[in-house]
Amino acid sequence: MQNFIYNIPTIVYFGKGQIEAIGEIAKKTGKKALLIYGGGSIKANGIYDDVVRLLGQEGIPFAELSGVEPNPKISLVREGVKICREEGVDMLIPIGGGSVIDTAKAIAGAVSYDGDPWDVVCDASLIKDPLPIIVVLTIAATGSEMDYAAVISNAETKDKVELDHEGLIPKYAIMDPTYTQTVSHYQTIAGIADIMSHVFEQYFLECGDTYLQDQFMEAILRTVMKYGKIAAEHPDDYDARANLMWAQSWAINGMVSCGKSGAWVCHPIEHEISGFYDVTHGLALAIITPNWMRKILDDTIVNEFVSYGVNVLGIDPDQDPFAIAREAIDKTEDYFHELGIPARLRDIGVPDESCFEIMAKKALGNINGAYNPLTVEDIVDILKASF
Ligand code: NZQ
Ligand code: ZN
């Protein structure tokens, strides 16, 4: 097991009605808030009204930044930074999913920087005194409410860049599973695939004996696969939504990677796909993941695939290890298809293969130190097999 530092400082308010605490939380965090949200779901399902009422009861003034799109753009971050300065905002309240939270994180990091916020996205060392963040989570997917990452796109350059900084970990996260009951089937299944990918990125590494972390990851995968199916079929099922919501935090909040770190691979590849074509993160991950697994399967990692196949998917252990591994990969792909995830990148908005080589070169720059090193050709193969 490698050395590690463990620090997961987010204070979580989990369950029905926990939003009632937001006024009190905001009061002890700052004097003026910026509410950040997306295209309107929080107005349709009533969350916006609750937040406005509760901040009002505590006399907390706020400004607003709306219109965050999936694969959030730097242009809106720039706007948010401007509002914070003009309005004297000293805390951020993103209400939404990963795109909204990541927009808040980028604003939090860029407010005290004089130049273009894109500089900060590309260089976390420019961050000084980030603003505190209080998340109201509305979808189970990225785990951004409890981690240090923000992923921001630049539509002009087609770059989608991950910014990592410990100061961006949200101070509070309000997580009410009933909020996720209005998430569409499409976004629900994309979220399920995203959570599973977060675990896969950390599970298929050989870093000595990390039994505890591996058991945690297997438990997260079993939980997500079981309750993901239920939530996809029965969106109002509270227990399914609650189990998914809690599992997604633990998939990425740093706990399962203690002693087991290595560069992620599918995410940098996917970030190129959505950077170029603005496709849905979780769906692209689900499509490329089985092809990545087929590419990295070898003697050094086959035991991890056997553990996954036997402990998560219930495959008969009395077989040749490679047969178990291949069956595990096929079953993973089948699970995504059963959820309703399209089979090919061409089905989700990737028009052709013309940019695969440039995408592969850019992705490779972000997967240095991966356990199973890939070449540009390997990544192009994965993309072509997925197209
Ligand atoms: O915009 P609105 O109207 O709110 O609708 C949103 C949006 O269209 C909708 N939605 C969210 N909550 C809802 C709801 N609709 C109905 N009811 C609700 N309760 O869902 C749509 C997608 O929202 P988005 O925030 O984009 O989804 P997600 O949480 O999957 O975030 C994806 C983004 O996060 C990045 C991805 O790359 C992508 O840009 N990631 C961030 C990570 C991080 N910060 O740690 C890690 C991830 O691996 C990922 O890269
Ligand atoms: Zn992800």
XYZ file of N, CA and C and ligand atoms in Angstrom, residues 194 198 267 281 285, ligand 2:
16
model
N -21.065 7.011 -14.824
C -19.983 7.869 -14.329
C -19.466 7.367 -12.979
N -15.699 5.978 -12.092
C -14.815 6.513 -11.044
C -14.196 5.373 -10.245
N -11.154 8.821 -18.042
C -11.612 10.208 -17.900
C -10.873 11.176 -18.822
N -20.976 13.206 -20.542
C -19.808 12.572 -19.921
C -20.017 11.080 -19.610
N -18.258 7.631 -21.276
C -17.446 6.746 -20.431
C -17.917 5.297 -20.541
Zn -16.663 11.097 -14.231
